[in-house]
Short mmCIF file of C-alpha atoms and ligand atoms in Angstrom, two decimals:
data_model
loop_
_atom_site.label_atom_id
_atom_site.label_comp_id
_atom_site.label_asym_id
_atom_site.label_seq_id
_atom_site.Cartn_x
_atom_site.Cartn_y
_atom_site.Cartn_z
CA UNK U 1 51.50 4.02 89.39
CA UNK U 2 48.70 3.76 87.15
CA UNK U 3 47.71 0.67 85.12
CA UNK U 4 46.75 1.13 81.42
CA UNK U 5 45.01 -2.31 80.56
CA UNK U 6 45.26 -2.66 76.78
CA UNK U 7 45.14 -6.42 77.37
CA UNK U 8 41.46 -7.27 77.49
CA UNK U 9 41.86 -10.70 74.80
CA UNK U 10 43.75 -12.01 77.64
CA UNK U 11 41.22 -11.39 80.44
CA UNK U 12 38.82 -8.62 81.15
CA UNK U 13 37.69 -6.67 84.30
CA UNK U 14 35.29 -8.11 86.26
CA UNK U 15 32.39 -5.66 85.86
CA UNK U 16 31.21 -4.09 89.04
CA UNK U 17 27.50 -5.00 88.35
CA UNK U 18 28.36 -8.49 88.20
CA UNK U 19 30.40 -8.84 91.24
CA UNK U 20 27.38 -6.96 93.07
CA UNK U 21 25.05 -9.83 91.09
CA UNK U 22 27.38 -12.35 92.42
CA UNK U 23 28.15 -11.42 95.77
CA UNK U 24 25.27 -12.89 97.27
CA UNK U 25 25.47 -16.57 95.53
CA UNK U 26 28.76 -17.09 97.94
CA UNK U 27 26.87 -15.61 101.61
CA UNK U 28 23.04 -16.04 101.97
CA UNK U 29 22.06 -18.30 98.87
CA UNK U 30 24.34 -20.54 98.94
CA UNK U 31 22.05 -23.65 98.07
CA UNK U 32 22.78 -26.36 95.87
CA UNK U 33 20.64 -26.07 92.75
CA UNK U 34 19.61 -29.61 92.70
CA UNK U 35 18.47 -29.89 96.55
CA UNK U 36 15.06 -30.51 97.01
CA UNK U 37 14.55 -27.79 99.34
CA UNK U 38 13.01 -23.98 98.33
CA UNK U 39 16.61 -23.20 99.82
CA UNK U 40 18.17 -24.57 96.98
CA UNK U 41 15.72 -24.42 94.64
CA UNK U 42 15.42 -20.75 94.54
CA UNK U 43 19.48 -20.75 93.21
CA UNK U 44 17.99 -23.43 90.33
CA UNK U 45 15.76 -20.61 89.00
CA UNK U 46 18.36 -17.63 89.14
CA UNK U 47 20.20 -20.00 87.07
CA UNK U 48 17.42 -20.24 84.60
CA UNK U 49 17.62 -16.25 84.42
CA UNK U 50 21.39 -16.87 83.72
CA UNK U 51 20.96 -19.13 81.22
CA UNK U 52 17.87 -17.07 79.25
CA UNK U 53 20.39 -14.04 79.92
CA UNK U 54 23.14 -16.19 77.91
CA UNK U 55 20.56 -17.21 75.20
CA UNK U 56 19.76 -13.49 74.46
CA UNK U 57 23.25 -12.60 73.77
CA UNK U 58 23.87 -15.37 71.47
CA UNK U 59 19.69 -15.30 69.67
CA UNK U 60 19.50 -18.67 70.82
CA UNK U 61 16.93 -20.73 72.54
CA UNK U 62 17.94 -21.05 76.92
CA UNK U 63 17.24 -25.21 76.25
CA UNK U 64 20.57 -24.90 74.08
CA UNK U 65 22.80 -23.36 76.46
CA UNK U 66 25.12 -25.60 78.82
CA UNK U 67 27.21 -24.10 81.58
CA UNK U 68 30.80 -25.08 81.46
CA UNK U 69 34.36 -24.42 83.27
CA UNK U 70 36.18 -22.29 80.47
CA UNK U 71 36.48 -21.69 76.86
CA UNK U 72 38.76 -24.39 76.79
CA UNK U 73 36.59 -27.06 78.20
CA UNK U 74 33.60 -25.71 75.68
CA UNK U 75 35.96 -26.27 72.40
CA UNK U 76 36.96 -29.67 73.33
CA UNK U 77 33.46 -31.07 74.53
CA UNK U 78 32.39 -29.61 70.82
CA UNK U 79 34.82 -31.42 69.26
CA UNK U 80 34.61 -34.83 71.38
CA UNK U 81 31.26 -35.07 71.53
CA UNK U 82 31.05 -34.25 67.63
CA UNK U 83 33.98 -37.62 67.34
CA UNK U 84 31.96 -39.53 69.95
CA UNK U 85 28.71 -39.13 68.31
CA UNK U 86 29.67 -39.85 64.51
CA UNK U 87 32.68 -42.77 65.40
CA UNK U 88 32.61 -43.73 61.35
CA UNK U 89 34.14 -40.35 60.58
CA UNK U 90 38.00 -39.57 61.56
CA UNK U 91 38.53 -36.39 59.92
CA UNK U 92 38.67 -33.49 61.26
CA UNK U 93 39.28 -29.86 59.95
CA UNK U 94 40.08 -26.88 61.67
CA UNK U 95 42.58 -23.78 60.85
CA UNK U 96 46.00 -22.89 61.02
CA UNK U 97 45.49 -19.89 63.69
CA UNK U 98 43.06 -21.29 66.03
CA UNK U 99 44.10 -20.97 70.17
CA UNK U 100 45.48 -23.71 71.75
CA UNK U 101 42.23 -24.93 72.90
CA UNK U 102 41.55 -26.75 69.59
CA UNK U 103 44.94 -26.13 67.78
CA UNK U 104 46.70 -28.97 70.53
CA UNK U 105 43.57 -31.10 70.43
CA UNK U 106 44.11 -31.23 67.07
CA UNK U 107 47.83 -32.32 67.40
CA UNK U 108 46.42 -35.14 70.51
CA UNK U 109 44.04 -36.56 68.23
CA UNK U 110 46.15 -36.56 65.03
CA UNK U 111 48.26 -38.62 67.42
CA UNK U 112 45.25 -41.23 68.34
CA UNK U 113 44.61 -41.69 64.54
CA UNK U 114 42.33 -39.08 63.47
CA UNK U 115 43.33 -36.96 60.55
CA UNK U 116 43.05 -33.25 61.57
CA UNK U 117 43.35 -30.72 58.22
CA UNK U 118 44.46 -27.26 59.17
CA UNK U 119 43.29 -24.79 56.08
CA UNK U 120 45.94 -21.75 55.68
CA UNK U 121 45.21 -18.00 56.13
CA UNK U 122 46.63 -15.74 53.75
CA UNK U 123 48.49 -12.91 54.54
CA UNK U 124 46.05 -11.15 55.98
CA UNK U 125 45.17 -13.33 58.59
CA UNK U 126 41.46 -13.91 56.47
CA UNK U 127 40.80 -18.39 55.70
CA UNK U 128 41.60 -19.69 52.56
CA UNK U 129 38.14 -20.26 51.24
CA UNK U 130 38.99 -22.11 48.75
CA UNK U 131 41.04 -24.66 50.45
CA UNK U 132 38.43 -24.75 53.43
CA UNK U 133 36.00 -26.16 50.36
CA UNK U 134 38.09 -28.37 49.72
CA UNK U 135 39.31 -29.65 52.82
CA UNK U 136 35.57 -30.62 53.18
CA UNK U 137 35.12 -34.89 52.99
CA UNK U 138 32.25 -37.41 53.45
CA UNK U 139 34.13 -38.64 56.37
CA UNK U 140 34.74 -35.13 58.56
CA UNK U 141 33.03 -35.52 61.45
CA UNK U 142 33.50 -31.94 62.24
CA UNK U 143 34.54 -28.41 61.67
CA UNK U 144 35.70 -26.21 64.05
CA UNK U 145 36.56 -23.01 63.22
CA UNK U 146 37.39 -19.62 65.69
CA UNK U 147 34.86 -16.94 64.82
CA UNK U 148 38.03 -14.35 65.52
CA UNK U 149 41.35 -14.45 66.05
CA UNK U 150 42.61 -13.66 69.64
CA UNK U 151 46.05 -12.26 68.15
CA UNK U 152 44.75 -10.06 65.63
CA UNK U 153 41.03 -9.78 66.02
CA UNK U 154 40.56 -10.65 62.10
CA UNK U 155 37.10 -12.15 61.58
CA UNK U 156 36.05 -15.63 59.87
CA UNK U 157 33.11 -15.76 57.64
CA UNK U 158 31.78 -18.55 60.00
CA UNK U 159 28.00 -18.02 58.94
CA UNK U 160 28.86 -18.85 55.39
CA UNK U 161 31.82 -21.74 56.51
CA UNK U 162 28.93 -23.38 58.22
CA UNK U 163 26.12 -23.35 55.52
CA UNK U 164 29.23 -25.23 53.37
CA UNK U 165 29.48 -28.00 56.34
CA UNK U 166 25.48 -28.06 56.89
CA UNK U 167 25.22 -28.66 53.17
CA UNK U 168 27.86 -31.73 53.69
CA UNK U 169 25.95 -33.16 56.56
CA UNK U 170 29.02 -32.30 58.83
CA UNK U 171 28.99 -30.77 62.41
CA UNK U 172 30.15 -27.08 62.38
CA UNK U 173 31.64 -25.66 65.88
CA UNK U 174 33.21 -22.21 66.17
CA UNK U 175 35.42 -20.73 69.00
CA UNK U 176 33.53 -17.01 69.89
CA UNK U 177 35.33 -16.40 72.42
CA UNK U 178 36.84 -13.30 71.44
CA UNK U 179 33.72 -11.99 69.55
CA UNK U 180 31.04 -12.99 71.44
CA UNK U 181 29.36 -9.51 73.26
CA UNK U 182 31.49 -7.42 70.66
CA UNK U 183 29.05 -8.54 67.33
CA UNK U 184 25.30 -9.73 67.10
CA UNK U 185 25.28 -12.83 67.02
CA UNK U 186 21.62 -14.93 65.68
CA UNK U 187 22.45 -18.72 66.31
CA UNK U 188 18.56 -19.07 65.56
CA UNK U 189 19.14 -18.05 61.86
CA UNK U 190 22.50 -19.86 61.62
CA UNK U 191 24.14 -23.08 60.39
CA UNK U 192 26.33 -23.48 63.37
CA UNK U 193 25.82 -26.04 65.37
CA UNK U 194 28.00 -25.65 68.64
CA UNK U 195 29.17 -22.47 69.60
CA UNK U 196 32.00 -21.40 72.90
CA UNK U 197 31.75 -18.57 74.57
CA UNK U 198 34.56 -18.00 77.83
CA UNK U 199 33.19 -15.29 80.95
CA UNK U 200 36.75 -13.80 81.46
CA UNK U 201 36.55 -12.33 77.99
CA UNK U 202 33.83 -10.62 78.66
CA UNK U 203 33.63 -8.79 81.81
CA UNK U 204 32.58 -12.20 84.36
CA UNK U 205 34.78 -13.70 86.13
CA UNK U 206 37.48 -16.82 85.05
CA UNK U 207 36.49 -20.20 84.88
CA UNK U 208 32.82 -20.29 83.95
CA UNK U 209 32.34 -20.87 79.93
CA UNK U 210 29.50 -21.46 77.44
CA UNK U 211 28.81 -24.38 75.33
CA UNK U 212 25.88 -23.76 72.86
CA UNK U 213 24.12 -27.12 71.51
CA UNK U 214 21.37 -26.33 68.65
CA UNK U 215 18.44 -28.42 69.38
CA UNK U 216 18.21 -31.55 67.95
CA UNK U 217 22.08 -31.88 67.83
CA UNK U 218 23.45 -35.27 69.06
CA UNK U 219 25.52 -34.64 72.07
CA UNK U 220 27.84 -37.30 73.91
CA UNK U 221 28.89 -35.61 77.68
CA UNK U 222 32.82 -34.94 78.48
CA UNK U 223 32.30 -34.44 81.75
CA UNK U 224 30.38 -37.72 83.69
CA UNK U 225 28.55 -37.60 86.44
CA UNK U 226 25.26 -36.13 88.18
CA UNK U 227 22.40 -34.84 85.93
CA UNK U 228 23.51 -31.48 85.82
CA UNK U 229 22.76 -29.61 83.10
CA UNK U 230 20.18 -32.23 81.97
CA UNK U 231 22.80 -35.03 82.09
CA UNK U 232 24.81 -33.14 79.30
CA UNK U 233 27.55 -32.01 82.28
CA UNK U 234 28.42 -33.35 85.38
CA UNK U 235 29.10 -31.87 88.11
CA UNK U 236 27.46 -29.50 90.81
CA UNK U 237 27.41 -25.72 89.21
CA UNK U 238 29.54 -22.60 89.74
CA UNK U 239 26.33 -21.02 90.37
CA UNK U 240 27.66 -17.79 91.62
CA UNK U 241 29.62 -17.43 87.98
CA UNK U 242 26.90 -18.66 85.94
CA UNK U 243 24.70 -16.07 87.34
CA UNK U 244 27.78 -13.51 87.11
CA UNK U 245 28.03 -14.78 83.28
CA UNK U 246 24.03 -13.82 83.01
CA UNK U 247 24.72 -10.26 84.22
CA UNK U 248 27.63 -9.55 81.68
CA UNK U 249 26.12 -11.15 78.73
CA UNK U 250 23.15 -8.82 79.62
CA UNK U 251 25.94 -5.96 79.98
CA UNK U 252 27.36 -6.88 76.93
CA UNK U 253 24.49 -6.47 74.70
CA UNK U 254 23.82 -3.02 76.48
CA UNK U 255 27.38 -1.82 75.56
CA UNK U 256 27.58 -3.69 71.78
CA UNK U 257 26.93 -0.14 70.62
CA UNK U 258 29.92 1.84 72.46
CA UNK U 259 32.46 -1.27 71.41
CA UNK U 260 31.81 -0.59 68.22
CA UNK U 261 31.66 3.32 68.12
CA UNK U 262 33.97 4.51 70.82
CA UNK U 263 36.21 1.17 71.61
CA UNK U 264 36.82 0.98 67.82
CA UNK U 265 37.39 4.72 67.83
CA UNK U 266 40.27 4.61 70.25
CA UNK U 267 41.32 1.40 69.02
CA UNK U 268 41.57 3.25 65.28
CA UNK U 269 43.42 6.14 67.11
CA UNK U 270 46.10 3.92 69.05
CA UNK U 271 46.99 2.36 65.44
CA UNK U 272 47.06 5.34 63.77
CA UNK U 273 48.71 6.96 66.86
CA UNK U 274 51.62 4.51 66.59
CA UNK U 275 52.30 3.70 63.05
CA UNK U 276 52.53 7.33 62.49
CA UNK U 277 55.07 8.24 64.72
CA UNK U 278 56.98 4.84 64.27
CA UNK U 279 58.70 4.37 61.26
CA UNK U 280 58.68 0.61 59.77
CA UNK U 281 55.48 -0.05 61.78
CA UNK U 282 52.45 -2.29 60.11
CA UNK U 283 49.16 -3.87 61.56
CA UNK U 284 48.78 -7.00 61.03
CA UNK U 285 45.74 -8.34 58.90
CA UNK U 286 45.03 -4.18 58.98
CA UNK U 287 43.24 -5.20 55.91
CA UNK U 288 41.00 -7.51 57.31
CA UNK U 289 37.64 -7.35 59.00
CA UNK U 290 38.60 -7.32 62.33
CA UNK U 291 36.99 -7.01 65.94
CA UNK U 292 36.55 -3.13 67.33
CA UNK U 293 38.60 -3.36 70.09
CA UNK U 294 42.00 -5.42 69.12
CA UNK U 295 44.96 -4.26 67.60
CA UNK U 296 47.84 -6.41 66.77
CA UNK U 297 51.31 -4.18 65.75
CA UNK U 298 54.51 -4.82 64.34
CA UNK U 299 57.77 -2.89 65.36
CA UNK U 300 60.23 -4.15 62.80
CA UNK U 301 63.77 -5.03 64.42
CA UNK U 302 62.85 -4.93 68.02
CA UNK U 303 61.47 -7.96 70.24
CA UNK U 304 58.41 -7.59 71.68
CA UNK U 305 59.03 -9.06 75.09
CA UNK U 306 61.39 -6.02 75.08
CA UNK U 307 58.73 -3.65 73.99
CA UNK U 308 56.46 -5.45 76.95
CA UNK U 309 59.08 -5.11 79.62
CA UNK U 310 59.35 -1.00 79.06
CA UNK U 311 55.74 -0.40 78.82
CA UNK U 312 55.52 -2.48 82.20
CA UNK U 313 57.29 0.64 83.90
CA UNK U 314 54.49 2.91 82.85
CA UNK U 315 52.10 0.67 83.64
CA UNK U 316 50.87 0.16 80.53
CA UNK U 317 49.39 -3.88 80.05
CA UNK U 318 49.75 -5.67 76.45
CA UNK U 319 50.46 -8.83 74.84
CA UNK U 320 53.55 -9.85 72.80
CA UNK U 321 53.15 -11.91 69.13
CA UNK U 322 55.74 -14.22 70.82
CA UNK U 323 55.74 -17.57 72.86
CA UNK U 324 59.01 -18.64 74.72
CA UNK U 325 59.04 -22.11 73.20
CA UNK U 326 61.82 -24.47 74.72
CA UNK U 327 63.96 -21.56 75.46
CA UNK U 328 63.73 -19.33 72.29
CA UNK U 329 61.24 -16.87 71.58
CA UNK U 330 59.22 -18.04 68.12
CA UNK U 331 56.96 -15.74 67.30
CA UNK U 332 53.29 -16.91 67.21
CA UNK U 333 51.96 -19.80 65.14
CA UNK U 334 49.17 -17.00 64.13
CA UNK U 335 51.58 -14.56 62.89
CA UNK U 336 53.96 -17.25 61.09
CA UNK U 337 50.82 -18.49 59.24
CA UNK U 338 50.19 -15.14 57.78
CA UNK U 339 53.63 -15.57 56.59
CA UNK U 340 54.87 -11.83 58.88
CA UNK U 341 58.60 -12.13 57.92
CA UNK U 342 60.47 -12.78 61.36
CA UNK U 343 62.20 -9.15 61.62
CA UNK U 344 58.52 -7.94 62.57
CA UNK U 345 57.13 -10.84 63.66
CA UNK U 346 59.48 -10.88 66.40
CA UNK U 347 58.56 -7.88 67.41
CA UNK U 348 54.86 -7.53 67.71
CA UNK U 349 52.27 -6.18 70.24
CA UNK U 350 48.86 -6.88 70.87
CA UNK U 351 46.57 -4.47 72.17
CA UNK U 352 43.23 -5.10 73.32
CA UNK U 353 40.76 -2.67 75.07
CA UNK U 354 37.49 -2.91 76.26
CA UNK U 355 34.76 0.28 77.61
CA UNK U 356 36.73 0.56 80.72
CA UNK U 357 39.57 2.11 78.58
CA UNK U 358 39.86 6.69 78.22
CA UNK U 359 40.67 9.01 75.47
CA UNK U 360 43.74 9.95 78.26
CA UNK U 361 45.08 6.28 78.63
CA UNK U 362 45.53 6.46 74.63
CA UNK U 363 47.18 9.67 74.27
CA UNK U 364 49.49 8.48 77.45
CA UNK U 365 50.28 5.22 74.91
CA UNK U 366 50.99 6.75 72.11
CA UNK U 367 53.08 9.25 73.89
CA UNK U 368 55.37 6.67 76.01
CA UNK U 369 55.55 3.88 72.96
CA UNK U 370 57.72 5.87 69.98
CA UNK U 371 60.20 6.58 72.26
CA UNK U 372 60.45 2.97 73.71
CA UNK U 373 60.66 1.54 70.19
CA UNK U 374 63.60 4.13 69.65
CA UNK U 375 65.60 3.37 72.16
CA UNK U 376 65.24 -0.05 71.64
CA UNK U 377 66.55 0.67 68.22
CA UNK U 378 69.78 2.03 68.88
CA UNK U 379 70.21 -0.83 71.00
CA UNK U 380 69.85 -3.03 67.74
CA UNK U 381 72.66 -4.27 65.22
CA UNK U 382 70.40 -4.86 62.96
CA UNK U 383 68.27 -1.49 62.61
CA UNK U 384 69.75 1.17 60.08
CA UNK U 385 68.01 4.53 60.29
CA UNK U 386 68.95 5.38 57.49
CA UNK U 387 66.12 2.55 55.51
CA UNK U 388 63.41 4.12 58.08
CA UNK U 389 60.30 3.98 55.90
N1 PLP T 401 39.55 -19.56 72.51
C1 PLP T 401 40.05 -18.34 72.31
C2 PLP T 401 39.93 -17.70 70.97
C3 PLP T 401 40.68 -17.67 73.36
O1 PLP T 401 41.19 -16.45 73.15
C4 PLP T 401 40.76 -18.29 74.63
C5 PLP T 401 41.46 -17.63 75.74
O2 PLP T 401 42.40 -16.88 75.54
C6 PLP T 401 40.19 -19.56 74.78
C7 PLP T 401 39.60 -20.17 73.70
C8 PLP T 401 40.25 -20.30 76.09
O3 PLP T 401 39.34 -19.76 77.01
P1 PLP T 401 39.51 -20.09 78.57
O4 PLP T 401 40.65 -19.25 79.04
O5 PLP T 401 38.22 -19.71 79.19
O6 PLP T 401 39.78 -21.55 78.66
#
């Protein structure tokens, strides 16, 4: 059977160029960067390439560029290092729909005494801009706000969020990792002062991630150990990833152009594809400004894992708008905050494509889904036809 992979947010592809780029990092050069043989040595300057590769993407200098694990390990060395450098300051602010990566640090350091504020989305998904003024204090240490939203893809003014912080004296980080490759990005002519970027979102392989550092920004490590990364992370380097991550970033600004003509093209006609044919059918934060490739749908009275388990025997890959929290299925923390009501909350559907996707794997989509959601329907106590709108 054929898989139709419509769940790029989650994880990508591993482009072919890269694993060819990579492929030789794990048999022939398989030096240690800091040895003080040519051996080695010659690794240490294909990671340079990496890292200028990196810097490109993200109009940044290579100097402010430090390799990490994940996107994960990026937000919370922004955040700690942000607490660790400015220990007078204990507040925090961050935003109601932001992954788990900062959302549950949040929660761990509300519960070592820092206050964390959380500033509300409307319904729409878009930040409250209003309360994110306010939520401002002489005592936040830091922001740290997602650039977009892995569930829906809706966007963050972040440029103008961290101009607000800068002109506060306060540290501004944001989460990229579900924009970064898919926007330009100019951290040169920015207020933002950390930045994460993850590979597996964009075409290099899992566990390698970005944490940009503007120059001049004071920086406490997370990781100790060796000098790596000019002392700012221990730890001997995934050097065959890092130079994998160079390849796709320089992939990624080669194919900017398609994601935002023909990604966002087939992303436009997958929406419109479904909500046509599928009565009491919305996109969430549709409204919004959004990335080109995601899609996040609501199927009122159906649950999504339901929706997930029929696609799965066409083959076709998504995401549901649900977690199965102790047991139950809530729906997502991003959805509740736009205030979805829970009759399509519950059943929602993420989408997420990348270049790899065809014109054919749509059509097959929007063929195999109405039915699906009918079905599903009938099954349903709740669902009167009659109220179809
Ligand atoms: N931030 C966002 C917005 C994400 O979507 C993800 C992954 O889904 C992460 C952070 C975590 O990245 P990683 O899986 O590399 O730890």
């Amino acid at each position: 059977m054929k898989t139709v992979y419509l769940d790029n947010n989650a994880t990508t592809r591993v482009a072919p160029e890269v694993v060819d780029a990579m492929v030789p990092y794990f048999s022939e050069l398989y030096g240690n960067p800091s040895s003080a043989h040519r051996f080695g040595g010659q690794v240490a300057g294909k990671l340079n390439e990496a890292r200028e590769r990196v810097a490109a993407l993200l109009g940044a200098e290579p100097g402010e560029i430090l390799f990490t694990s994940c996107g994960t390990e990026s937000d919370n060395t922004a955040v700690m290092s942000a607490l660790a450098t400015n220990p007078g300051k204990r507040h925090v602010v961050t935003s109601r729909v932001e992954h788990p990566a900062i959302r549950t640090l949040g929660q761990h350091l509300a519960e070592r005494g820092y206050e964390v504020a959380e500033v509300p989305v409307d319904g729409e998904g878009m930040l409250d801009m209003d309360r994110y003024a306010g939520s401002l204090r002489p005592d936040t240490a830091v922001v740290s706000l997602m650039w977009a939203n892995n569930e829906t893809g809706v966007i963050f003014p972040v440029e103008e969020a961290a101009r607000m912080a800068r002109d506060q004296e306060i540290l501004f980080h944001t989460d990229a990792v579900q924009i970064a490759g898919k926007v330009p990005i100019r951290l040169k002519d920015s207020a933002i002062d950390m930045l994460s970027i993850s590979g597996h979102k964009l075409h290099a392989p899992k566990g390698i991630g970005v944490l940009y550092v503007r120059k001049g920004t004071k920086f406490s490590p997370y990781l100790i150990g060796g000098h790596q990364e000019r002392g700012r992370r221990g730890g001997t380097e995934n050097t065959a990833s890092i130079i994998g991550l160079g390849k796709a970033c320089e992939l990624a600004g080669a194919n900017m152009e398609r994601e935002n003509t023909e990604v966002r093209r087939l992303r436009d006609k997958l929406e419109t594809g479904l909500t046509d044919r599928i009565p009491n059918s919305k996109v969430n934060g549709g409204d919004a400004k959004r990335l080109p490739n995601t899609t996040s749908i609501s199927f009122e009275f159906v649950e999504g894992e339901s929706i997930l388990l029929m696609m799965d025997e066409f083959g076709i890959c998504a995401s549901s708008g649900s977690a199965c929290t102790s047991g139950s299925l809530q729906p997502s923390h991003v959805l509740r905050a736009m205030g979805i009501p829970f009759t399509m909350a519950h059943g929602s559907i993420r989408f997420s494509l990348s270049v790899y996707n065809t014109e054919e794997e749509i059509d097959f989509v929007i063929d195999k889904l109405p039915p699906i959601i009918e079905r599903l329907r009938s099954l349903s106590p709740y669902w009167d036809p009659s109220k179809a709108a």
